[in-house]
Amino acid sequence: MDGDFACVESVRMYTDADHRFMSRALELAAKAMVVATPNPRVGCVVVRDGRIIGEGFTQRPGSNHAEIEALLDARRGGHDLHGAHVYVTLEPCAHFGRTPPCATALIEAHVAMVIAAVEDPNPQVAGRGLEMLRQAGTDVRCGLLEQDAIEVNAGFFSRMTRGRPWVRVKVAASLDGRTGLHNGASQWITSEAARADGHAWRARACAVLSGIGTVRSDDPRLSVRLLETPRQPLKVLVDSRFEVEPQARLFDGNPVLVVCTRRDRRKAEQLGAHNAEVVELGADANGKVDLTALMRELARRGINELHVEAGARLNGSLLSAGLVDELLAYLAPCLIGPGQPMIDLAEISSLEQVRRMALREVVRVGEDIRVLARFQ
């Protein structure tokens, strides 16, 4: 995710050692990929005399932030923090949330320098943490490996600046772009390795979204099962006419949010017994759930990163509404011919109308190819 979050000090030159320490902090931030939500994924290292004496990353909500973990790690090693340098991938917080301000903890530790990769887009912080440190006499710098830090938290930055989650649409298809046969058969086009990799992407998301058509045809669980995870993402079902049945495997015990345009009270109570919440939202011009309103609702609930595993129609509706940020496509080395498309798009009459994308990654996963492409 690109953005203008440059700090005033970003024009300063940094040493090779600075880059190395911030790179390590980014590696630590990646360790918070699954556990941090709805908080940002942050990594931190404490350095003294040119070597790392403490490391940490964001823990579960309500537990320690990265800076606190790194300070504790250094203290457990018997290190003196007075005069140490701290490298953190996001501006230290300056407000009381579930935990006290990290900026205060750094000031009380008497560290000499704090280098942050990027300013926090949260309006409750937004430069206040850096200013607190400056006022306390700490040497503060910001902007080192800024874009890398934003990328780790694309969902958090999206929620804070656009009021909606970062939306990724995942598809598994043949080389001719078919996700299934005309009769709906689709299991399995891609390899077991690709399916496991897809579950890893589910695990990092705050929520997994699908539509009633997919639930009817595939009866998916939408949970993370092919790898261990400390947290299951919220499941979100777009079901405009509230047609889902309580017997659907979607309701396997993990929380589900069913979104419709008009709900039936008795059925909603039935689903409530299956750990599901039913939310009624307004309809668009076609009588379907207003997807833009849905994104605002998910953001309100702290959803940073939304992983979509739906059918061609819902994929197309999300894209037409301008709500898709990137496409995660697993392509199997096979051809199907006529069948189910990846995305249902309106016909265009000119190549000038083509939606261009930027390739972010093309890698082999088992027998298949994984393509990550971002809308421009």
PDB file of N, CA and C in Angstrom, residues 27 51 55 76 86 98 116 132 187 208 219 235 245 273 279 288 303 306 313 337:
ATOM      1  N   GLU A  27      11.396  -7.877  10.336  1.00  0.00           N
ATOM      2  CA  GLU A  27      11.269  -9.332  10.450  1.00  0.00           C
ATOM      3  C   GLU A  27      10.455  -9.700  11.694  1.00  0.00           C
ATOM      4  N   ARG A  51      25.145  -3.477  18.947  1.00  0.00           N
ATOM      5  CA  ARG A  51      24.572  -4.828  18.893  1.00  0.00           C
ATOM      6  C   ARG A  51      23.193  -4.843  19.551  1.00  0.00           C
ATOM      7  N   GLU A  55      14.717  -7.608  21.790  1.00  0.00           N
ATOM      8  CA  GLU A  55      13.834  -7.724  20.630  1.00  0.00           C
ATOM      9  C   GLU A  55      12.405  -7.964  21.103  1.00  0.00           C
ATOM     10  N   ARG A  76      15.759  -8.513  30.876  1.00  0.00           N
ATOM     11  CA  ARG A  76      15.977  -9.904  31.281  1.00  0.00           C
ATOM     12  C   ARG A  76      17.424 -10.329  31.048  1.00  0.00           C
ATOM     13  N   VAL A  86      16.694   2.700  19.925  1.00  0.00           N
ATOM     14  CA  VAL A  86      15.527   1.847  19.681  1.00  0.00           C
ATOM     15  C   VAL A  86      15.079   2.007  18.233  1.00  0.00           C
ATOM     16  N   ARG A  98      -5.754  -0.397  25.538  1.00  0.00           N
ATOM     17  CA  ARG A  98      -5.754  -1.570  26.418  1.00  0.00           C
ATOM     18  C   ARG A  98      -4.495  -1.598  27.279  1.00  0.00           C
ATOM     19  N   ALA A 116      11.865   5.510  14.153  1.00  0.00           N
ATOM     20  CA  ALA A 116      10.621   4.872  13.740  1.00  0.00           C
ATOM     21  C   ALA A 116      10.579   4.801  12.219  1.00  0.00           C
ATOM     22  N   MET A 132       6.121  13.465  22.019  1.00  0.00           N
ATOM     23  CA  MET A 132       6.372  13.200  23.443  1.00  0.00           C
ATOM     24  C   MET A 132       7.836  12.866  23.684  1.00  0.00           C
ATOM     25  N   GLN A 187     -13.617 -28.977  -6.865  1.00  0.00           N
ATOM     26  CA  GLN A 187     -12.671 -29.559  -5.900  1.00  0.00           C
ATOM     27  C   GLN A 187     -12.034 -30.837  -6.455  1.00  0.00           C
ATOM     28  N   VAL A 208     -12.560 -13.489   6.869  1.00  0.00           N
ATOM     29  CA  VAL A 208     -12.700 -14.158   5.580  1.00  0.00           C
ATOM     30  C   VAL A 208     -14.140 -13.969   5.120  1.00  0.00           C
ATOM     31  N   ASP A 219     -20.428 -25.460   0.340  1.00  0.00           N
ATOM     32  CA  ASP A 219     -20.575 -25.666   1.787  1.00  0.00           C
ATOM     33  C   ASP A 219     -19.223 -25.583   2.500  1.00  0.00           C
ATOM     34  N   LYS A 235     -15.551 -15.009  10.254  1.00  0.00           N
ATOM     35  CA  LYS A 235     -16.156 -15.359   8.975  1.00  0.00           C
ATOM     36  C   LYS A 235     -17.285 -14.370   8.686  1.00  0.00           C
ATOM     37  N   GLU A 245     -28.805 -21.671   5.817  1.00  0.00           N
ATOM     38  CA  GLU A 245     -29.404 -22.610   6.759  1.00  0.00           C
ATOM     39  C   GLU A 245     -28.437 -22.880   7.915  1.00  0.00           C
ATOM     40  N   ALA A 273     -27.347 -19.328  18.223  1.00  0.00           N
ATOM     41  CA  ALA A 273     -26.933 -20.520  18.979  1.00  0.00           C
ATOM     42  C   ALA A 273     -25.723 -21.185  18.355  1.00  0.00           C
ATOM     43  N   VAL A 279     -26.400  -9.129  10.951  1.00  0.00           N
ATOM     44  CA  VAL A 279     -26.400  -7.672  10.820  1.00  0.00           C
ATOM     45  C   VAL A 279     -27.195  -7.293   9.584  1.00  0.00           C
ATOM     46  N   LYS A 288     -29.193  -5.855  -3.428  1.00  0.00           N
ATOM     47  CA  LYS A 288     -28.145  -6.622  -2.751  1.00  0.00           C
ATOM     48  C   LYS A 288     -27.571  -5.800  -1.595  1.00  0.00           C
ATOM     49  N   ILE A 303     -11.677  -4.592  11.647  1.00  0.00           N
ATOM     50  CA  ILE A 303     -11.150  -5.479  10.607  1.00  0.00           C
ATOM     51  C   ILE A 303     -10.169  -4.698   9.743  1.00  0.00           C
ATOM     52  N   LEU A 306      -9.117  -7.994   4.918  1.00  0.00           N
ATOM     53  CA  LEU A 306     -10.242  -8.852   4.556  1.00  0.00           C
ATOM     54  C   LEU A 306      -9.838  -9.762   3.409  1.00  0.00           C
ATOM     55  N   ARG A 313     -19.722 -13.693  -9.112  1.00  0.00           N
ATOM     56  CA  ARG A 313     -20.631 -12.543  -9.002  1.00  0.00           C
ATOM     57  C   ARG A 313     -20.227 -11.600  -7.883  1.00  0.00           C
ATOM     58  N   GLY A 337     -11.814 -25.157 -20.258  1.00  0.00           N
ATOM     59  CA  GLY A 337     -12.775 -24.785 -21.293  1.00  0.00           C
ATOM     60  C   GLY A 337     -13.946 -24.052 -20.669  1.00  0.00           C
TER      61      GLY A 337
END
